[in-house]
mmCIF file of C-alpha atoms and ligand atoms in Angstrom:
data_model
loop_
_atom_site.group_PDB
_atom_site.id
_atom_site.type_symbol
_atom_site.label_atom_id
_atom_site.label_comp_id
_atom_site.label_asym_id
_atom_site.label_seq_id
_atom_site.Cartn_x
_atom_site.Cartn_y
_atom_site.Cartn_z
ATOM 1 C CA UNK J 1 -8.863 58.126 -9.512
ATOM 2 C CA UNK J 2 -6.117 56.458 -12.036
ATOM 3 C CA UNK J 3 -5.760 53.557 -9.085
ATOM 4 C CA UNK J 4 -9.272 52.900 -8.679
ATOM 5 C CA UNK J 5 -9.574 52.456 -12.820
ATOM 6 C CA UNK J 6 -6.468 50.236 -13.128
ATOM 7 C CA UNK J 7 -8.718 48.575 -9.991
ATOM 8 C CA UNK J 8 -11.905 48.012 -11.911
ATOM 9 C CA UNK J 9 -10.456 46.682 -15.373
ATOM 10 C CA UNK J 10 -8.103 43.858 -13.557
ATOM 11 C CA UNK J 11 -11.253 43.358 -11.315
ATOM 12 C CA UNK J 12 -13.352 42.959 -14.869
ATOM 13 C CA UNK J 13 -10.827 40.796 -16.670
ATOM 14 C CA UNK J 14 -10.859 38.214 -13.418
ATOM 15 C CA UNK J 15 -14.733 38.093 -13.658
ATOM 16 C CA UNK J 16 -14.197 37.572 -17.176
ATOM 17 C CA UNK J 17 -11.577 34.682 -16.955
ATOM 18 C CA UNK J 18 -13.669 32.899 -14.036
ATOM 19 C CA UNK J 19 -17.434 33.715 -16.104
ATOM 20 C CA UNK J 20 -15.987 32.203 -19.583
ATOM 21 C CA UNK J 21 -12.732 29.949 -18.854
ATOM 22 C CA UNK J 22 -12.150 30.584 -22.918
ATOM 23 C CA UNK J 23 -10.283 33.322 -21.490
ATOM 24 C CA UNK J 24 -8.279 30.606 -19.123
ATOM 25 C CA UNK J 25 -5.631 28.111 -19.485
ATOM 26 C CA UNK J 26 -7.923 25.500 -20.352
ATOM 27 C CA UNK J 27 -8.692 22.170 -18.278
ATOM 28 C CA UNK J 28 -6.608 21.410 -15.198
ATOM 29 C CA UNK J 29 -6.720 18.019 -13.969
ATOM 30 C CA UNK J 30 -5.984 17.991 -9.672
ATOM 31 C CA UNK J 31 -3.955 14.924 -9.027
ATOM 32 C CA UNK J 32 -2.877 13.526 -6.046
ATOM 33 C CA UNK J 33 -0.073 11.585 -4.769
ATOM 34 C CA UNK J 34 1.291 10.886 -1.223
ATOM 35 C CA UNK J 35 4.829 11.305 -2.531
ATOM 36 C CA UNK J 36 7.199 14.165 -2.766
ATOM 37 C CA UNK J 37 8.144 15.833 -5.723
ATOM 38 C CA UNK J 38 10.490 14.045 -6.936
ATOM 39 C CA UNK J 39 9.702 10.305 -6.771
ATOM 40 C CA UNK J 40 9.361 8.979 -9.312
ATOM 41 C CA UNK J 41 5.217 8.088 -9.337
ATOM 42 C CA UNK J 42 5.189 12.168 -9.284
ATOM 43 C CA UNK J 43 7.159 12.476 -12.312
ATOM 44 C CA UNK J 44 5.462 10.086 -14.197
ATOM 45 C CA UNK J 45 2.511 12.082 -13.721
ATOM 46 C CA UNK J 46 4.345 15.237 -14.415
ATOM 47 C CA UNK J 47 5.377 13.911 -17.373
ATOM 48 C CA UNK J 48 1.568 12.750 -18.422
ATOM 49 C CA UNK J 49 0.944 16.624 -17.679
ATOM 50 C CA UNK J 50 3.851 17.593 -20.246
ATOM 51 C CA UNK J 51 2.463 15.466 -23.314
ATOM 52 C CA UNK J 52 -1.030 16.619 -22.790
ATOM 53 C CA UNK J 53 -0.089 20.263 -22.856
ATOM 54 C CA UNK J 54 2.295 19.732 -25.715
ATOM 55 C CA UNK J 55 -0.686 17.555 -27.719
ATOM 56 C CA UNK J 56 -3.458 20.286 -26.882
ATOM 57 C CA UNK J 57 -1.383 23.221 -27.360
ATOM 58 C CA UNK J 58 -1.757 23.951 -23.424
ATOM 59 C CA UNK J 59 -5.676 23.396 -23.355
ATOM 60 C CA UNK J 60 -5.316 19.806 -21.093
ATOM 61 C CA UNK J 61 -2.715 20.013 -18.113
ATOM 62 C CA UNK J 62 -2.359 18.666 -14.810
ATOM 63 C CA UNK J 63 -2.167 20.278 -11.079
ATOM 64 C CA UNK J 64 -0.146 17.962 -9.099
ATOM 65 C CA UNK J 65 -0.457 18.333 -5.181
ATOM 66 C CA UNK J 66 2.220 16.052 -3.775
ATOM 67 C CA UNK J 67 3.487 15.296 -0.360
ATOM 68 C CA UNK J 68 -0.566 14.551 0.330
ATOM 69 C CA UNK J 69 -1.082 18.081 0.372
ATOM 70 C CA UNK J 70 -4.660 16.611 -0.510
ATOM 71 C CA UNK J 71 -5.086 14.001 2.270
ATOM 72 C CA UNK J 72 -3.629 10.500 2.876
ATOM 73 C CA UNK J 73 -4.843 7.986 0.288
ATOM 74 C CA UNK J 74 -7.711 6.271 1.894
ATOM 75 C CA UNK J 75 -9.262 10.042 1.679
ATOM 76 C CA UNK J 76 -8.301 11.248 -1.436
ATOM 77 C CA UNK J 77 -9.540 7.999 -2.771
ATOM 78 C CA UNK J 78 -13.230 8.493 -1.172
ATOM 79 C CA UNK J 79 -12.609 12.271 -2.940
ATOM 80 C CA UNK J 80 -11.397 11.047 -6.084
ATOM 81 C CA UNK J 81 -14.689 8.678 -6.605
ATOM 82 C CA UNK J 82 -16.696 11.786 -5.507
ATOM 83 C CA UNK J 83 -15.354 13.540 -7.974
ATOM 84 C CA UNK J 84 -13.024 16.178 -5.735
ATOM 85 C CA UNK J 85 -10.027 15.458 -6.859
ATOM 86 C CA UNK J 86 -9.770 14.631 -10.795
ATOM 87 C CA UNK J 87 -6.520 12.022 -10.802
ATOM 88 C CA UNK J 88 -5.260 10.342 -8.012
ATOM 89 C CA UNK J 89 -1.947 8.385 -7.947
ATOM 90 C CA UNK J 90 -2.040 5.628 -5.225
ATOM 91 C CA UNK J 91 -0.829 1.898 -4.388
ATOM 92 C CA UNK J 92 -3.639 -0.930 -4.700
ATOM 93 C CA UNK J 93 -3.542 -1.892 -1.008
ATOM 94 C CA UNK J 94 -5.992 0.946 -0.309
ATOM 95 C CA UNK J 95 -8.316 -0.065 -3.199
ATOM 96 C CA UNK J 96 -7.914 -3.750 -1.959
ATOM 97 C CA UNK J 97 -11.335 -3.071 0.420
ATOM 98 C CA UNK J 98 -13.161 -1.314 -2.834
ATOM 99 C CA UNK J 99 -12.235 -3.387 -5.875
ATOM 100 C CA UNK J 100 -11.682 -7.176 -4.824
ATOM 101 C CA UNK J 101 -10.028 -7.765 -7.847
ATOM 102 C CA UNK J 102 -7.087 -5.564 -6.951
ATOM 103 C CA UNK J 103 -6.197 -7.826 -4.046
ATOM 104 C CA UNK J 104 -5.080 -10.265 -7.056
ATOM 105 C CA UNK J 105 -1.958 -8.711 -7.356
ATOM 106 C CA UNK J 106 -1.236 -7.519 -4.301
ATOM 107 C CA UNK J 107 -0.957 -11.068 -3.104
ATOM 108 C CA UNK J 108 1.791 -12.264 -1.425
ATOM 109 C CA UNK J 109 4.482 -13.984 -3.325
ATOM 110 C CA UNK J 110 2.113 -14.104 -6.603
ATOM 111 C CA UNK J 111 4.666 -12.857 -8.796
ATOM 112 C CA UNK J 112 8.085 -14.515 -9.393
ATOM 113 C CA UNK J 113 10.200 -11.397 -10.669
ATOM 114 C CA UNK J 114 10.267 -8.008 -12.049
ATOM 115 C CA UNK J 115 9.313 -9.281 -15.243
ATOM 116 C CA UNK J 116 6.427 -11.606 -14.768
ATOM 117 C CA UNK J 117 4.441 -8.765 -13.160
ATOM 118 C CA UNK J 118 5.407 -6.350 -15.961
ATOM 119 C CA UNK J 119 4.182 -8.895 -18.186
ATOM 120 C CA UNK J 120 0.827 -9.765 -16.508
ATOM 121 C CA UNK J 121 0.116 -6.369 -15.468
ATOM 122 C CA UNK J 122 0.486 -5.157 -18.949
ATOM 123 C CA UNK J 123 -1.439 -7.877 -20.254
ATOM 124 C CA UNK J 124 -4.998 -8.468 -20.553
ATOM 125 C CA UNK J 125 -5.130 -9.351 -16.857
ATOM 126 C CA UNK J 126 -3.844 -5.558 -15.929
ATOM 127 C CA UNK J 127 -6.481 -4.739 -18.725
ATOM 128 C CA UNK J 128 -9.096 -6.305 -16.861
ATOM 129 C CA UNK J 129 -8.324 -5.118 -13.288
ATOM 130 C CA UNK J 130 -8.469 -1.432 -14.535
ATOM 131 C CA UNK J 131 -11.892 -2.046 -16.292
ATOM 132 C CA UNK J 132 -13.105 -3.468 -12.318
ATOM 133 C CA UNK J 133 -12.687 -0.091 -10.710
ATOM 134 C CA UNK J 134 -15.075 1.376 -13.381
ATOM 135 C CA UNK J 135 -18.652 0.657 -11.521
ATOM 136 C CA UNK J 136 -16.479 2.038 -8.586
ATOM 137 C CA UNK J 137 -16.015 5.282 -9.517
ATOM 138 C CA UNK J 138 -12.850 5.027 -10.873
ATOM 139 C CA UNK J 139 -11.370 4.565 -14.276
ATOM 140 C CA UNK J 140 -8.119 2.881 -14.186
ATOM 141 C CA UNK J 141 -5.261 4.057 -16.546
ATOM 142 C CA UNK J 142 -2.045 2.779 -15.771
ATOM 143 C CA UNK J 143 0.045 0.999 -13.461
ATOM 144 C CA UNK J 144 3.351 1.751 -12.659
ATOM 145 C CA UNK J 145 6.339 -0.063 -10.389
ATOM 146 C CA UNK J 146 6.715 -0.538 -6.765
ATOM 147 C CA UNK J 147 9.512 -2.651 -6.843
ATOM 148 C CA UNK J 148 9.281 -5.587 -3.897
ATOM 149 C CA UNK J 149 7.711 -4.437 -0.339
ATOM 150 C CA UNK J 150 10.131 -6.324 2.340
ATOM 151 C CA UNK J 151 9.547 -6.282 6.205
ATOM 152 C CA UNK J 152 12.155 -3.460 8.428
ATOM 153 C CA UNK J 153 12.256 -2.792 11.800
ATOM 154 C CA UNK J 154 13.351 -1.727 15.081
ATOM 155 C CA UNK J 155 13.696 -4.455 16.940
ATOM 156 C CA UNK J 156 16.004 -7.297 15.568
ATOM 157 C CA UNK J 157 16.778 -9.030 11.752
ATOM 158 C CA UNK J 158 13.953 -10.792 10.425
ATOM 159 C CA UNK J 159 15.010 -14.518 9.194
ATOM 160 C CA UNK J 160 12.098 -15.959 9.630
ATOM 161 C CA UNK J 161 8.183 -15.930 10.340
ATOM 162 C CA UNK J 162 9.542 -16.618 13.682
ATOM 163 C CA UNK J 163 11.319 -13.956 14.596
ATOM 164 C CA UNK J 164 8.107 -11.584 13.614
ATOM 165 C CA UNK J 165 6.171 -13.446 16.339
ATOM 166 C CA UNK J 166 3.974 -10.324 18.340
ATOM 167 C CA UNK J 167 5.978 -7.539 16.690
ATOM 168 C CA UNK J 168 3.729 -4.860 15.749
ATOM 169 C CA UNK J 169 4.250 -4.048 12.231
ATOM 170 C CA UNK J 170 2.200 -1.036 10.081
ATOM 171 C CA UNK J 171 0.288 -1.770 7.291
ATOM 172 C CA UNK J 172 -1.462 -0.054 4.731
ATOM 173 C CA UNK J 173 -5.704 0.325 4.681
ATOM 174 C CA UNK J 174 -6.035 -3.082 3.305
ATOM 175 C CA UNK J 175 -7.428 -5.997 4.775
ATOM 176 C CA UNK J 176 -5.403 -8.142 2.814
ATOM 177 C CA UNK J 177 -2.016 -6.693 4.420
ATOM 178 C CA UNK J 178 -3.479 -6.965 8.056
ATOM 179 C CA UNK J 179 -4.170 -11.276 7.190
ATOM 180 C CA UNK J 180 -0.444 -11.466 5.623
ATOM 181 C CA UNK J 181 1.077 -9.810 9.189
ATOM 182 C CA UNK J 182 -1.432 -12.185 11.011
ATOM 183 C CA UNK J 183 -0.641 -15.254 9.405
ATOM 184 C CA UNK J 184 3.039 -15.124 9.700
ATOM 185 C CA UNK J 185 2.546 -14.545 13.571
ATOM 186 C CA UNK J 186 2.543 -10.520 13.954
ATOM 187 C CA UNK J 187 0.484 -8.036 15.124
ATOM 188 C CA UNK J 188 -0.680 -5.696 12.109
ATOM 189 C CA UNK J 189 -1.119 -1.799 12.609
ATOM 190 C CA UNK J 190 -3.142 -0.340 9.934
ATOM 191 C CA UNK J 191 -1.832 3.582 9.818
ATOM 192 C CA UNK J 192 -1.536 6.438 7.204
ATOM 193 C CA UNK J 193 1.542 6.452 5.473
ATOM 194 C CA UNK J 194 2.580 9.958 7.070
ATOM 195 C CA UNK J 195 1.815 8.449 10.611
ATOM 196 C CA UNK J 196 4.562 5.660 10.398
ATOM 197 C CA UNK J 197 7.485 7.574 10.987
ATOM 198 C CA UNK J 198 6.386 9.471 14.156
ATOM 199 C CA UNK J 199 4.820 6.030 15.279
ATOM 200 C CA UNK J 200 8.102 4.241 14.776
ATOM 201 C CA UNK J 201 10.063 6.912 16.213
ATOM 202 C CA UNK J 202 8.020 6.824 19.593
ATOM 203 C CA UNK J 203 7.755 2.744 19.469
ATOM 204 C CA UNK J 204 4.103 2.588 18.715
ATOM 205 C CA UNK J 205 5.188 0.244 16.049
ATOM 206 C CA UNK J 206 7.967 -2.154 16.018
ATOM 207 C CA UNK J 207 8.137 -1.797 11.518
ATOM 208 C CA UNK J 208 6.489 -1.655 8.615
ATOM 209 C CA UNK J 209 7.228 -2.884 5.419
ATOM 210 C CA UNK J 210 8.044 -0.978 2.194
ATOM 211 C CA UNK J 211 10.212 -1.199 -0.942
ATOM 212 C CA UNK J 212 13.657 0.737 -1.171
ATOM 213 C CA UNK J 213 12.613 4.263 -2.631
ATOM 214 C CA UNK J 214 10.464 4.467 0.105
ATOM 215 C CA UNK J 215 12.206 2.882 3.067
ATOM 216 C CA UNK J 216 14.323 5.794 1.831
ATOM 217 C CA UNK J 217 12.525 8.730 1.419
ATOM 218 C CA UNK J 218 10.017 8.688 4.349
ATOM 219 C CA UNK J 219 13.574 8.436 6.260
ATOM 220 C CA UNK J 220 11.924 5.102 8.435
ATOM 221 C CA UNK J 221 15.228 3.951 7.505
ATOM 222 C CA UNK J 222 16.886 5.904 10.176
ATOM 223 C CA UNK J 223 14.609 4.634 13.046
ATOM 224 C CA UNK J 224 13.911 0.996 11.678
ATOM 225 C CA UNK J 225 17.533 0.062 10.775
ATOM 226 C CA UNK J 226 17.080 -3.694 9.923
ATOM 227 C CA UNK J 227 15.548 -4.293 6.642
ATOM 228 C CA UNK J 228 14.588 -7.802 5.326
ATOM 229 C CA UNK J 229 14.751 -8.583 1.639
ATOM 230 C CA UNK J 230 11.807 -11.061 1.965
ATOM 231 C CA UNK J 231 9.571 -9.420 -0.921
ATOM 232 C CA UNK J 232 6.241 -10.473 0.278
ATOM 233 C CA UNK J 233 4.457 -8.513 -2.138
ATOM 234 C CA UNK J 234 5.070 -6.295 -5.143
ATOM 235 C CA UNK J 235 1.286 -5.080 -5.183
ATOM 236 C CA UNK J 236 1.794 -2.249 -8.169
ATOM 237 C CA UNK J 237 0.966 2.072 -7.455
ATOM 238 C CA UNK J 238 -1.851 2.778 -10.117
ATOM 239 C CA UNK J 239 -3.008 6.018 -11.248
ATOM 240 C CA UNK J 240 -6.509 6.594 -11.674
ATOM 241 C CA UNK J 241 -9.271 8.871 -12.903
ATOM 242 C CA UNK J 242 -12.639 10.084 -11.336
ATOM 243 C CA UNK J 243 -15.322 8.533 -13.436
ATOM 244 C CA UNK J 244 -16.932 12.181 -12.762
ATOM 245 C CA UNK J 245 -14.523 13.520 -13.748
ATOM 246 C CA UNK J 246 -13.850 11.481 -17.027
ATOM 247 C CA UNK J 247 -17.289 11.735 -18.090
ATOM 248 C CA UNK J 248 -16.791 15.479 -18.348
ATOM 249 C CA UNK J 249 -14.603 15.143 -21.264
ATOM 250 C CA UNK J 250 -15.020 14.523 -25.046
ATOM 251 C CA UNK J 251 -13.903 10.702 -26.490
ATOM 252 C CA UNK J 252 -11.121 12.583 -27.891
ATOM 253 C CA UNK J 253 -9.910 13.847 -24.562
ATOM 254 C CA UNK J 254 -10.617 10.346 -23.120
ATOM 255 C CA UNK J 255 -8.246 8.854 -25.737
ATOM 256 C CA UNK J 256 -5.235 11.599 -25.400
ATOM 257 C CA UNK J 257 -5.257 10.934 -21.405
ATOM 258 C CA UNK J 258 -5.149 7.114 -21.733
ATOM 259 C CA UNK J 259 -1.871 7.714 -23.965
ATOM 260 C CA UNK J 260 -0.391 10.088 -21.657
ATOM 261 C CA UNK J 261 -0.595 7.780 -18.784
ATOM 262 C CA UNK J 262 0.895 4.746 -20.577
ATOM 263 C CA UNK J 263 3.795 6.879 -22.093
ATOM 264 C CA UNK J 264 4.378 7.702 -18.945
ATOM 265 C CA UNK J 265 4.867 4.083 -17.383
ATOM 266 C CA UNK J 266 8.275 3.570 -19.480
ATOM 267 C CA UNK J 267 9.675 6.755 -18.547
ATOM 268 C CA UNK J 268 8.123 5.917 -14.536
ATOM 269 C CA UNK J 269 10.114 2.469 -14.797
ATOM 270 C CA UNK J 270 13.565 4.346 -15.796
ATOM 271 C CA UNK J 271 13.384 6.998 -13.099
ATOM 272 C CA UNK J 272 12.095 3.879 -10.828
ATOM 273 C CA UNK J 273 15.084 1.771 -11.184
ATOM 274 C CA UNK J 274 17.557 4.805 -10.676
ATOM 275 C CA UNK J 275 15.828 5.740 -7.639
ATOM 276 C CA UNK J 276 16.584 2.155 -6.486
ATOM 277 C CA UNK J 277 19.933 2.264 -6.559
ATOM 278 C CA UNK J 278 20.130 5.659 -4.991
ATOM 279 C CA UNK J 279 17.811 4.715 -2.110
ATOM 280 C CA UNK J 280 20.222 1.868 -1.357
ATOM 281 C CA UNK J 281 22.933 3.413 -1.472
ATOM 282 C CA UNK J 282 21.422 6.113 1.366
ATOM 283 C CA UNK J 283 20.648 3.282 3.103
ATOM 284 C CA UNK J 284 23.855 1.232 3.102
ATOM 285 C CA UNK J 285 25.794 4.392 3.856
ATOM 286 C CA UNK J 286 24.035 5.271 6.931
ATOM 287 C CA UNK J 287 25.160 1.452 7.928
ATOM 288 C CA UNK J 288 21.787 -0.363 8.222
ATOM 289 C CA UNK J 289 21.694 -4.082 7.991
ATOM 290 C CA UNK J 290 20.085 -5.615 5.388
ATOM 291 C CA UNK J 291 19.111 -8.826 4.889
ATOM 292 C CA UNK J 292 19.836 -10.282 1.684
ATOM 293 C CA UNK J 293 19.870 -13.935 1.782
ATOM 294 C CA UNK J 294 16.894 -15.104 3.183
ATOM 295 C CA UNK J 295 14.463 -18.351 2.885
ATOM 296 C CA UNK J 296 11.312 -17.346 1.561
ATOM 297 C CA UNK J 297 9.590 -21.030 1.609
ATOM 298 C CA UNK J 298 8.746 -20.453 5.389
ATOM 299 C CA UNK J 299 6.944 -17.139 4.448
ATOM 300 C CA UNK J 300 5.217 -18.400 0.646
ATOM 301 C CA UNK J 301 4.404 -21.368 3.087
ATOM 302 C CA UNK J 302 2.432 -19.518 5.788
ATOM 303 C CA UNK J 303 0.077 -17.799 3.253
ATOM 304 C CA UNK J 304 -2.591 -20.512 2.168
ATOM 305 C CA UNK J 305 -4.876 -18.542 4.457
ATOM 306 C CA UNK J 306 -4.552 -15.398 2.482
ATOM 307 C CA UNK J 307 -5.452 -16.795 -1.049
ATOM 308 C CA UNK J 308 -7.854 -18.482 0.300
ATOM 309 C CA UNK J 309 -9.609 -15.531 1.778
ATOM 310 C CA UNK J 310 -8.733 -12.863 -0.640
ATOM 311 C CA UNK J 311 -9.208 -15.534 -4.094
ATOM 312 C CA UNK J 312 -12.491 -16.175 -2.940
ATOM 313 C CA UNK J 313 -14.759 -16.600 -5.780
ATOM 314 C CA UNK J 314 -14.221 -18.287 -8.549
ATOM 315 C CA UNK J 315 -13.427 -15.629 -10.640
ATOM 316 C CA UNK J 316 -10.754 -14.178 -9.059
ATOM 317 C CA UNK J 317 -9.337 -18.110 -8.383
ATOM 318 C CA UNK J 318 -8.776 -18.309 -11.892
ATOM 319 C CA UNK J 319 -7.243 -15.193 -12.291
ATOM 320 C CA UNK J 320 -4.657 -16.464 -9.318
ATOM 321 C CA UNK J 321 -4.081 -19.496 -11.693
ATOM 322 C CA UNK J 322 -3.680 -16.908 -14.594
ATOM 323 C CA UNK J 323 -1.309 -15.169 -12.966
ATOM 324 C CA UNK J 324 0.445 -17.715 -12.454
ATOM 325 C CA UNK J 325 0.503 -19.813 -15.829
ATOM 326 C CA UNK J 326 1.834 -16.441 -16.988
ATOM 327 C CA UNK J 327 5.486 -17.595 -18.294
HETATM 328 C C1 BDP Z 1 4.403 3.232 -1.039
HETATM 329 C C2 BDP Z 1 3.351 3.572 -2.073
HETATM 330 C C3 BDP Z 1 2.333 4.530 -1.509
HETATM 331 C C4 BDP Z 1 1.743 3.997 -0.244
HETATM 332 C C5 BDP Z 1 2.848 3.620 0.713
HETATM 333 C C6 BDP Z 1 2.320 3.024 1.996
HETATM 334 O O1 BDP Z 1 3.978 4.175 -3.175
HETATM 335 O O2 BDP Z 1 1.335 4.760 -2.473
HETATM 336 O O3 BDP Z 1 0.953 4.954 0.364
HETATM 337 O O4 BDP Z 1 3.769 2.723 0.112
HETATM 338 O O5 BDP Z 1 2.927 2.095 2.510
HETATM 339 O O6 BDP Z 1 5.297 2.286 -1.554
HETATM 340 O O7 BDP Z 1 1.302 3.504 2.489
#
């Protein structure tokens, strides 16, 4: 009889929580990222989560599934503008097909260093490629690092567009990616991200292409042992809201998210360069060869094609010269 009381309130106090969330913890935002746990795209986000709990006295707070417990990205993406999944932490590649205006700075060879993409993506012209993904479905709030994406593989050191003639290298969803691979002579494979290991493992693939942190952590470093510091592309990870979701919530909440997420970029680019160095150092001691020196004109040279294609109206041609006149 005691049991089946003790039974009946907790029962009542669950209804109660579920019927009138006042009695909950508030709003949880589900993000997603394709990441483990600790990368450092994750913590950024975890961090975002930290500020708005501290700033709403625990009433704002974020859910993050990692490792894509919620899909690969091209899904979660198609969930996140269906409103699904509430923040979604992803590279631009896969938004490439989407947003054309992403494919700006996922170009190949479009930024000169480190700093000039800090500096443009930061800058109105960052500003203006969030606002594009708006009468998508998705409300852009920050962009964080990906360091330089550079070619490894299986097979033998890449010098040159040459020695990449018919290998079969993985891309990401992006069309963009798949006319890069063609026009320096190889075959593209567009896969998942968590389908690249196996696939190199079993020779599907010949390589891929990836910066350090996750060379390292995906372990591809361990199957595709030569790695090629050509830095074709330093196309940024961006996290990004479900208009859906976003419209749910009060100016005020609008305003204390967008400040979360670019707090969170500075403290994202500290943990990023760290993780740098300890991905190379992984990969050095496990005795890979990497390519440092290497002649980029041959590859910069091969890729008239691609602007032409992707920087195709004028529009997005004069954000290409933007970019560019960007000191
Ligand atoms: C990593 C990005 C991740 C992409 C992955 C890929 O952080 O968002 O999914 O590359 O190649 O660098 O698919």
């Amino acid at each position: 009889m005691k049991r089946k009381t003790t039974g009946s309130i907790v029962a009542g106090l669950l209804f109660l929580m579920i019927a009138f969330p006042v009695f909950g913890t508030g709003k949880v935002f589900r993000s997603a990222d394709t990441h483990a746990e600790d990368y450092p795209t994750v913590q950024a986000v975890m961090h975002m989560s930290d500020l708005l709990e501290q700033w709403t006295d625990g009433q704002m707070s974020i859910k993050i599934y990692p490792g894509r417990q919620l899909g690969e990205e091209k899904a979660t993406i198609e969930q996140t503008i269906a409103g699904a999944i509430d923040l979604n932490r992803v590279n631009l590649a896969p938004l490439n097909s989407i947003i054309p205006e992403t494919a700006i700075p996922a170009l190949p060879y479009i930024f000169r260093s480190t700093e000039h993409m800090h500096k443009v993506m930061d800058g109105e012209i960052g500003r203006e490629i969030l606002d594009a993904m708006i009468p998508h479905g998705l409300v852009g709030l920050a962009f964080y690092d990906s360091g330089a994406r550079s070619f490894y593989n299986s097979k033998r050191p890449i010098m040159s567009p040459a020695d990449m003639e018919g290998m079969k290298i993985r891309v990401q969803n992006s069309d963009l990616f798949v006319a890069t691979m063609e026009a320096l002579g190889a075959n593209a494979t567009p896969m998942e991200f968590g389908q690249v290991y196996e696939a190199l493992k079993t020779g599907v693939i010949d390589g891929a292409e990836n910066n350090w942190p996750s060379y390292e952590s995906t372990r591809h470093f361990e199957v595709a042992t030569h790695y090629s510091l050509d830095q074709h592309s330093m196309s940024p990870e961006v996290l990004v809201m479900s208009k859906k979701s976003w419209d749910k919530l009060s100016a005020e909440e609008q305003e204390m998210i967008r400040k979360a997420a670019v707090e969170s970029v500075q403290v994202m680019r500290d943990l990023w360069n760290e993780r740098v160095e300890k991905s190379k150092k992984i990969v050095m001691e496990n005795g890979n060869e990497v390519i440092e020196e290497i002649d980029k004109q041959p590859f910069i040279d091969a890729m008239g094609p691609v602007y032409e294609r992707f920087a195709n109206t004028p529009e997005l041609k004069d954000m290409v010269k933007r970019i560019q006149a960007v000191e």
